[in-house]
Coordinates of C-alpha atoms in Angstrom, one line a residue:
X1 CA 33.6 -88.2 96.2
X2 CA 30.8 -87.9 98.9
X3 CA 29.6 -84.5 97.6
X4 CA 29.3 -85.2 93.9
X5 CA 25.8 -87.5 94.3
X6 CA 24.5 -84.3 95.9
X7 CA 25.6 -81.9 93.4
X8 CA 24.1 -84.2 90.4
X9 CA 21.2 -84.4 92.7
X10 CA 20.7 -80.6 93.0
X11 CA 20.9 -80.2 89.0
X12 CA 18.8 -82.6 88.1
X13 CA 16.0 -80.9 90.5
X14 CA 16.6 -77.7 88.7
X15 CA 16.2 -79.0 85.1
X16 CA 13.4 -80.6 86.1
X17 CA 11.8 -77.4 87.6
X18 CA 12.5 -75.5 84.5
X19 CA 11.1 -78.0 82.3
X20 CA 7.9 -77.9 84.0
X21 CA 8.0 -74.2 84.0
X22 CA 8.1 -74.3 80.4
X23 CA 5.7 -76.5 80.1
X24 CA 3.3 -74.5 82.2
X25 CA 4.0 -71.5 80.0
X26 CA 3.6 -73.3 76.7
X27 CA 0.0 -74.2 77.7
X28 CA -0.9 -70.8 79.0
X29 CA -0.1 -69.7 75.5
X30 CA -2.0 -72.3 73.9
X31 CA -5.1 -71.7 76.2
X32 CA -4.8 -67.7 75.2
X33 CA -4.4 -68.6 71.9
X34 CA -7.3 -71.1 71.3
X35 CA -9.7 -69.9 73.8
X36 CA -12.0 -73.2 73.1
X37 CA -9.2 -75.3 74.5
X38 CA -9.7 -76.8 78.2
X39 CA -7.3 -75.3 80.5
X40 CA -4.6 -77.4 81.5
X41 CA -4.1 -78.8 84.9
X42 CA -1.9 -77.4 87.5
X43 CA 1.4 -78.9 87.7
X44 CA 2.3 -80.7 91.2
X45 CA 4.3 -78.9 93.4
X46 CA 7.7 -79.5 94.1
X47 CA 9.1 -80.2 97.2
X48 CA 11.6 -77.5 96.7
X49 CA 8.9 -74.8 95.8
X50 CA 6.7 -75.6 99.3
X51 CA 7.2 -72.8 101.5
X52 CA 5.2 -71.6 104.4
X53 CA 3.7 -69.0 101.7
X54 CA 2.2 -72.1 99.5
X55 CA -0.4 -72.6 101.9
X56 CA -2.1 -69.3 100.9
X57 CA -4.1 -68.4 97.9
X58 CA -2.3 -69.4 94.6
X59 CA -1.0 -66.5 92.2
X60 CA -2.4 -65.8 89.2
X61 CA -1.1 -66.6 85.9
X62 CA -0.8 -63.0 85.3
X63 CA 0.9 -62.2 88.5
X64 CA 3.5 -64.9 87.7
X65 CA 6.6 -63.1 86.4
X66 CA 8.1 -65.0 83.5
X67 CA 11.1 -66.9 83.7
X68 CA 14.6 -65.4 83.1
X69 CA 15.6 -65.2 79.5
X70 CA 12.1 -65.7 78.2
X71 CA 9.8 -62.9 76.6
X72 CA 6.3 -62.2 78.0
X73 CA 3.5 -64.1 76.0
X74 CA 1.1 -62.4 73.3
X75 CA -1.9 -60.8 75.0
X76 CA -4.2 -62.1 72.2
X77 CA -3.9 -63.3 68.4
X78 CA -3.3 -60.0 65.8
X79 CA -5.8 -58.5 64.1
X80 CA -6.4 -58.9 60.1
X81 CA -4.1 -56.2 58.3
X82 CA -6.9 -55.4 55.8
X83 CA -9.0 -54.4 59.0
X84 CA -6.4 -51.9 59.8
X85 CA -6.9 -50.0 56.2
X86 CA -9.8 -47.5 56.3
X87 CA -12.8 -48.1 54.6
X88 CA -12.2 -45.4 52.1
X89 CA -8.8 -46.2 51.3
X90 CA -9.7 -50.0 50.7
X91 CA -12.6 -49.1 48.6
X92 CA -10.0 -46.8 46.4
X93 CA -7.9 -49.3 45.8
X94 CA -10.5 -51.6 44.9
X95 CA -12.0 -49.6 42.4
X96 CA -8.4 -48.3 41.2
X97 CA -6.9 -51.9 40.3
X98 CA -10.4 -52.6 38.4
X99 CA -10.2 -49.1 36.2
X100 CA -6.5 -50.0 35.5
X101 CA -7.7 -53.7 34.2
X102 CA -10.1 -51.6 32.1
X103 CA -7.9 -48.9 30.9
X104 CA -5.2 -51.8 29.8
X105 CA -7.8 -53.7 28.3
X106 CA -9.2 -50.6 26.3
X107 CA -5.7 -49.6 25.7
X108 CA -5.0 -53.2 24.3
X109 CA -8.3 -53.4 22.0
X110 CA -7.3 -49.7 20.4
X111 CA -3.8 -51.2 19.5
X112 CA -5.7 -54.1 17.7
X113 CA -7.9 -52.1 15.9
X114 CA -5.2 -49.8 14.8
X115 CA -3.1 -52.4 13.4
X116 CA -6.5 -53.3 10.9
X117 CA -8.1 -50.0 10.8
X118 CA -8.7 -50.5 7.5
X119 CA -11.0 -53.7 7.7
X120 CA -12.6 -52.5 10.6
X121 CA -13.6 -49.3 9.0
X122 CA -14.5 -51.2 5.7
X123 CA -16.9 -53.3 8.2
X124 CA -18.1 -50.4 10.0
X125 CA -18.9 -48.4 6.7
X126 CA -20.4 -51.9 5.6
X127 CA -22.6 -51.9 8.3
X128 CA -24.0 -48.3 7.5
X129 CA -24.4 -49.0 4.2
X130 CA -26.4 -52.2 4.6
X131 CA -28.4 -50.5 7.3
X132 CA -29.6 -48.2 4.5
X133 CA -29.9 -50.5 1.6
X134 CA -31.7 -53.9 4.1
X135 CA -34.9 -52.5 3.8
X136 CA -34.9 -52.6 -0.1
X137 CA -33.9 -55.8 0.2
X138 CA -36.4 -56.8 2.3
X139 CA -39.2 -55.0 0.1
X140 CA -38.0 -56.7 -2.8
X141 CA -38.1 -60.3 -1.3
X142 CA -41.6 -59.6 -0.4
X143 CA -42.7 -59.3 -3.9
X144 CA -41.2 -62.4 -4.6
X145 CA -37.7 -61.6 -6.2
X146 CA -34.9 -64.2 -4.8
X147 CA -33.1 -62.8 -2.3
X148 CA -29.8 -63.2 -4.0
X149 CA -31.1 -61.3 -7.2
X150 CA -32.7 -58.6 -4.6
X151 CA -29.5 -58.4 -2.9
X152 CA -26.9 -57.9 -6.3
X153 CA -29.4 -55.6 -7.7
X154 CA -29.6 -53.2 -4.3
X155 CA -26.1 -53.6 -3.7
X156 CA -24.8 -52.6 -7.4
X157 CA -27.7 -50.0 -7.8
X158 CA -26.3 -48.2 -4.5
X159 CA -22.6 -48.2 -5.4
X160 CA -23.4 -47.3 -8.5
X161 CA -24.9 -44.0 -7.3
X162 CA -22.3 -43.2 -5.0
X163 CA -20.1 -43.7 -7.8
X164 CA -22.0 -41.4 -10.0
X165 CA -22.2 -38.7 -7.3
X166 CA -18.6 -39.1 -6.9
X167 CA -17.8 -38.5 -10.9
X168 CA -20.2 -36.1 -11.3
X169 CA -18.2 -34.0 -8.1
X170 CA -15.0 -34.8 -9.9
X171 CA -16.4 -33.8 -13.5
X172 CA -18.0 -30.3 -12.4
X173 CA -14.3 -29.4 -10.7
X174 CA -12.4 -29.7 -13.7
X175 CA -14.5 -28.2 -16.0
X176 CA -14.6 -25.4 -13.6
X177 CA -11.3 -25.2 -12.1
X178 CA -10.1 -22.5 -15.0
X179 CA -12.9 -19.9 -14.3
X180 CA -12.7 -20.7 -10.6
X181 CA -9.1 -19.9 -10.5
X182 CA -9.6 -16.7 -12.4
X183 CA -11.9 -15.4 -10.0
X184 CA -10.2 -16.8 -7.0
X185 CA -7.4 -14.9 -8.5
X186 CA -9.7 -11.5 -8.9
X187 CA -10.8 -12.1 -5.5
X188 CA -7.5 -12.0 -4.0
X189 CA -6.9 -8.8 -5.9
X190 CA -9.8 -7.0 -4.7
X191 CA -9.4 -8.4 -0.9
X192 CA -5.6 -6.5 -1.5
X193 CA -7.6 -3.5 -2.9
X194 CA -9.6 -3.4 0.2
X195 CA -7.0 -4.0 2.8
X196 CA -4.9 -1.4 1.4
X197 CA -8.1 0.8 1.7
X198 CA -9.2 -0.5 5.0
X199 CA -8.9 1.6 8.5
X200 CA -6.6 -1.2 9.5
X201 CA -3.7 0.7 7.9
X202 CA -2.3 -2.3 5.9
X203 CA 0.2 -1.3 3.3
X204 CA 1.4 -2.6 0.3
X205 CA 4.9 -3.5 1.5
X206 CA 3.3 -5.7 4.3
X207 CA 1.3 -7.5 2.0
X208 CA 4.6 -8.2 -0.6
X209 CA 6.0 -9.4 2.9
X210 CA 3.4 -11.8 3.4
X211 CA 2.9 -13.1 0.1
X212 CA 7.2 -13.6 0.1
X213 CA 6.9 -15.4 3.1
X214 CA 4.2 -18.0 1.9
X215 CA 6.7 -18.4 -1.3
X216 CA 9.4 -19.1 0.8
X217 CA 7.5 -21.3 3.3
X218 CA 6.4 -23.6 0.1
X219 CA 9.9 -23.5 -1.1
X220 CA 11.6 -24.8 2.4
X221 CA 8.9 -27.6 2.6
X222 CA 8.8 -28.9 -1.0
X223 CA 10.3 -32.2 0.6
X224 CA 7.3 -32.6 2.8
X225 CA 5.0 -31.6 0.1
X226 CA 6.6 -34.1 -2.0
X227 CA 6.5 -37.0 0.6
X228 CA 2.8 -36.0 1.5
X229 CA 2.0 -36.7 -2.4
X230 CA 3.9 -40.0 -2.1
X231 CA 1.7 -40.8 1.0
X232 CA -1.2 -39.4 -1.2
X233 CA -0.6 -42.7 -3.7
X234 CA -0.9 -44.7 -0.5
X235 CA -3.9 -43.4 0.5
X236 CA -5.9 -44.1 -2.6
X237 CA -4.7 -47.6 -2.7
X238 CA -5.8 -48.3 0.8
X239 CA -9.1 -46.4 -0.3
X240 CA -9.6 -48.3 -3.2
X241 CA -8.9 -51.5 -1.4
X242 CA -11.3 -50.7 1.6
X243 CA -13.7 -49.7 -1.3
X244 CA -13.8 -53.5 -2.2
X245 CA -13.9 -55.0 1.4
X246 CA -17.0 -52.5 1.7
X247 CA -18.7 -53.7 -1.3
X248 CA -18.1 -57.4 -0.6
X249 CA -19.0 -57.1 3.1
X250 CA -22.2 -55.2 1.9
X251 CA -23.1 -57.9 -0.3
X252 CA -22.7 -60.8 2.4
X253 CA -24.4 -58.9 5.1
X254 CA -27.7 -58.1 3.0
X255 CA -27.6 -61.7 1.7
X256 CA -26.8 -63.5 4.8
X257 CA -27.1 -61.3 7.9
X258 CA -29.3 -63.4 9.9
X259 CA -27.2 -66.4 9.5
X260 CA -23.8 -64.3 10.5
X261 CA -25.8 -63.2 13.7
X262 CA -26.7 -66.6 14.4
X263 CA -22.9 -67.4 14.2
X264 CA -21.7 -64.6 16.3
X265 CA -24.5 -65.5 18.7
X266 CA -22.6 -68.7 19.4
X267 CA -19.2 -67.1 20.4
X268 CA -20.9 -65.4 23.3
X269 CA -21.0 -67.7 26.4
X270 CA -24.3 -69.3 27.1
X271 CA -25.6 -67.6 30.4
X272 CA -25.4 -63.8 28.5
X273 CA -26.8 -65.3 25.1
X274 CA -30.3 -64.4 25.8
X275 CA -29.5 -60.6 26.8
X276 CA -27.5 -60.4 23.8
X277 CA -30.1 -62.0 21.4
X278 CA -32.7 -59.7 22.3
X279 CA -29.9 -56.4 22.4
X280 CA -29.0 -57.3 18.7
X281 CA -32.5 -56.5 16.8
X282 CA -32.8 -53.2 18.8
X283 CA -29.1 -52.4 18.2
X284 CA -30.1 -53.0 14.3
X285 CA -33.0 -50.9 14.6
X286 CA -31.2 -47.9 16.4
X287 CA -28.6 -47.7 13.6
X288 CA -31.2 -47.9 11.0
X289 CA -32.8 -45.3 12.0
X290 CA -29.6 -43.2 12.7
X291 CA -28.5 -43.9 8.9
X292 CA -31.8 -43.2 7.3
X293 CA -32.6 -40.3 9.2
X294 CA -28.8 -38.7 8.9
X295 CA -29.3 -39.6 5.2
X296 CA -32.7 -37.5 4.5
X297 CA -31.2 -34.8 7.0
X298 CA -27.8 -34.5 4.7
X299 CA -30.1 -34.5 1.3
X300 CA -32.5 -31.8 2.8
X301 CA -29.5 -29.5 4.0
X302 CA -27.7 -30.2 0.5
X303 CA -30.9 -29.3 -1.3
X304 CA -31.9 -26.1 0.1
X305 CA -28.1 -24.9 0.7
X306 CA -27.6 -25.7 -3.0
X307 CA -30.4 -23.9 -4.3
X308 CA -29.8 -20.8 -1.9
X309 CA -25.7 -20.8 -3.1
X310 CA -27.1 -21.3 -6.8
X311 CA -29.6 -18.2 -6.9
X312 CA -26.7 -16.1 -5.1
X313 CA -24.5 -17.0 -8.6
X314 CA -22.1 -19.0 -6.2
X315 CA -19.9 -21.2 -8.9
X316 CA -19.9 -24.7 -8.8
X317 CA -22.8 -24.7 -6.3
X318 CA -23.8 -28.3 -7.3
X319 CA -20.9 -30.0 -6.3
X320 CA -20.6 -27.8 -2.9
X321 CA -24.1 -29.4 -2.1
X322 CA -22.8 -32.9 -2.5
X323 CA -19.7 -31.8 -0.3
X324 CA -22.5 -30.6 2.1
X325 CA -24.2 -33.6 1.8
X326 CA -21.1 -35.7 2.4
X327 CA -19.7 -33.8 5.4
X328 CA -23.2 -33.7 6.9
X329 CA -22.2 -37.4 8.1
X330 CA -20.2 -36.1 10.7
X331 CA -22.4 -34.2 12.9
X332 CA -21.7 -30.9 14.6
X333 CA -17.9 -30.9 12.8
X334 CA -19.5 -31.5 8.9
X335 CA -21.6 -29.1 8.8
X336 CA -19.8 -26.0 10.1
X337 CA -16.9 -27.3 7.6
X338 CA -19.1 -27.8 4.6
X339 CA -20.9 -24.4 5.1
X340 CA -17.2 -22.6 6.0
X341 CA -16.4 -23.8 2.8
X342 CA -19.4 -22.3 0.6
X343 CA -18.5 -19.1 2.1
X344 CA -15.0 -19.1 0.9
X345 CA -15.9 -19.7 -2.1
X346 CA -18.6 -17.2 -2.0
X347 CA -15.9 -14.5 -0.7
X348 CA -13.5 -15.1 -3.4
X349 CA -15.3 -14.8 -6.4
X350 CA -18.6 -12.9 -5.9
X351 CA -17.4 -10.7 -2.7
X352 CA -18.1 -9.6 0.6
X353 CA -21.8 -9.0 0.1
X354 CA -22.3 -12.7 -1.4
X355 CA -20.4 -14.2 1.2
X356 CA -22.5 -12.9 4.2
X357 CA -25.9 -13.9 2.2
X358 CA -24.2 -17.4 1.9
X359 CA -23.4 -17.2 5.4
X360 CA -27.1 -16.5 6.6
X361 CA -28.4 -19.2 4.2
X362 CA -25.8 -21.7 5.8
X363 CA -26.9 -20.9 9.0
X364 CA -30.8 -20.9 8.5
X365 CA -30.9 -24.0 7.1
X366 CA -28.3 -25.5 9.8
X367 CA -31.0 -23.9 12.4
X368 CA -33.8 -25.4 10.7
X369 CA -32.0 -28.8 10.6
X370 CA -31.0 -28.6 14.4
X371 CA -34.3 -27.8 15.9
X372 CA -36.8 -29.0 13.7
X373 CA -35.7 -32.4 11.5
X374 CA -33.3 -33.7 13.4
X375 CA -35.5 -33.9 16.4
X376 CA -38.5 -35.3 14.2
X377 CA -36.6 -37.4 11.9
X378 CA -34.2 -39.4 14.3
X379 CA -36.9 -39.3 17.3
X380 CA -35.9 -40.7 20.7
X381 CA -34.5 -43.9 19.0
X382 CA -31.2 -42.3 18.4
X383 CA -31.6 -39.3 21.1
X384 CA -27.9 -38.4 22.3
X385 CA -27.2 -35.3 24.4
X386 CA -25.3 -32.4 22.5
X387 CA -21.9 -32.6 24.8
X388 CA -21.9 -36.7 24.3
X389 CA -22.0 -35.7 20.4
X390 CA -19.4 -33.3 20.8
X391 CA -17.4 -35.1 23.0
X392 CA -17.5 -38.5 21.0
X393 CA -17.0 -36.5 17.8
X394 CA -13.7 -35.1 18.9
X395 CA -12.6 -38.4 20.5
X396 CA -13.3 -40.1 17.1
X397 CA -11.4 -37.5 15.3
X398 CA -8.4 -38.2 17.6
X399 CA -8.2 -41.6 17.6
X400 CA -9.2 -42.4 13.9
X401 CA -9.3 -39.1 12.0
X402 CA -12.4 -38.4 9.8
X403 CA -13.4 -42.2 9.6
X404 CA -13.7 -42.3 13.5
X405 CA -15.5 -39.1 13.5
X406 CA -18.0 -40.7 11.1
X407 CA -18.7 -43.3 13.3
X408 CA -18.5 -42.3 16.7
X409 CA -21.9 -41.0 17.0
X410 CA -23.6 -43.9 15.8
X411 CA -21.7 -46.3 18.0
X412 CA -22.6 -44.3 20.9
X413 CA -26.1 -44.6 20.1
X414 CA -25.8 -48.4 19.5
X415 CA -24.3 -48.7 22.9
X416 CA -26.6 -46.5 24.6
X417 CA -29.4 -48.6 23.4
X418 CA -27.6 -51.9 24.2
X419 CA -26.5 -51.0 27.4
X420 CA -30.1 -49.6 28.3
X421 CA -31.7 -53.1 27.3
X422 CA -29.4 -55.2 29.3
X423 CA -29.7 -53.4 32.4
X424 CA -33.7 -53.5 31.9
X425 CA -33.1 -57.5 31.4
X426 CA -30.9 -57.6 34.4
X427 CA -33.8 -56.6 36.2
X428 CA -36.4 -58.1 35.1
X429 CA -34.5 -61.3 35.2
X430 CA -33.7 -60.5 39.2
X431 CA -37.7 -59.9 39.7
X432 CA -38.3 -63.5 38.1
X433 CA -35.5 -65.0 40.3
X434 CA -37.1 -63.5 43.7
X435 CA -39.2 -65.7 45.8
X436 CA -42.8 -64.7 45.3
X437 CA -44.6 -63.0 48.3
X438 CA -46.4 -65.7 50.6
X439 CA -50.4 -66.0 49.9
X440 CA -52.7 -64.4 52.5
X441 CA -54.1 -66.9 54.8
X442 CA -57.4 -68.6 53.5
X443 CA -60.4 -68.0 55.7
X444 CA -62.3 -70.8 57.3
X445 CA -65.1 -72.3 55.3
X446 CA -67.9 -71.1 57.9
X447 CA -66.7 -67.7 57.8
X448 CA -69.5 -65.2 57.7
X449 CA -69.8 -63.7 54.2
X450 CA -69.4 -59.8 55.0
X451 CA -71.7 -59.2 51.8
X452 CA -74.5 -61.3 52.2
X453 CA -74.4 -61.0 56.2
X454 CA -77.6 -59.6 57.8

């Protein structure tokens, strides 16, 4: 019984010593984590620890081994994980997720446009027609004609002219379809005779086999041709619907275009509204210049090519000229397609020589157009690099067919004008916000005048 109090005393002393050492270790860890914290005061030495070596220099915290069962304290705070990533990888990641957001936004926008494609095309074509007719409305208004009457007269006259052109082309084709069919059949026979006598060693059996394959292909795809005909009916319905939308949109844009633009500006955030308000008129001037120049260039192309093929006795010269005028609104691709159509008609109706001469006429007019007419008429307002034109037309055709190819180039021209103006506007705004340079120190009043100094 006499040993129990001694044993309890040694146990209490050991627990006390362990608690004090844990407190010291905790204080050292907190001091290393927070270098601004004051160092913890040293704990008093225990009686059990007072050995003869205690009179020597005290051991540092780094030399003190950690107690059994505890891990060594961390050397310091761990660095930010982002700092361990190389700078190039961080920049690529930042640009990557932003590009993904932009790509997703463009994809959603394309899906929305595809869902209402008819409405979008109607509005875009109405803008192009408005850019063409708006100067006439302004001219009539300046002469005292009420704006409503001027708008109605201009819009109705424009659509009547377009309708007469379409009726004339249809009438000419229907009137000459029999003659053209006979000429095409005669041209095919001449081509067959030429192939039989040509150095290509084409035999009559091979030609008959080619004709048989064509007939079998047409017979095998009868269902597809029928479905294409049914789709053609739907296309006609969509065309008429779009034509009505274009007509009414053009009327409202001609009559109330300024108020529509002011309403659109209210949807723009207030911080960006001054820049957009300045970019709008410049974009409209670019679009107007593009439409006027394109119409004038297309009219010149159609006139000169039509006169050339008329004197070459190519049938349906006037309808072909109208087709050339309409196809000229598709940059690059339209001129090639309309010229190829004229050459094919000349080949199957008048022979190889007439076809070659037609090709010469088409190439000559197109070269004059590309190197003289477009730079002179369109000018610098809508200048777009030829590579950008090719890529834009190809992308527009892939996304939205012929309509996309038609509106692609004016869209790029307008976007180029808007981006250039906004960039200039941003630079001017930054210059205005920049602090003014300090004024030079004024000279004292009694400073000697160097001009009048003796």
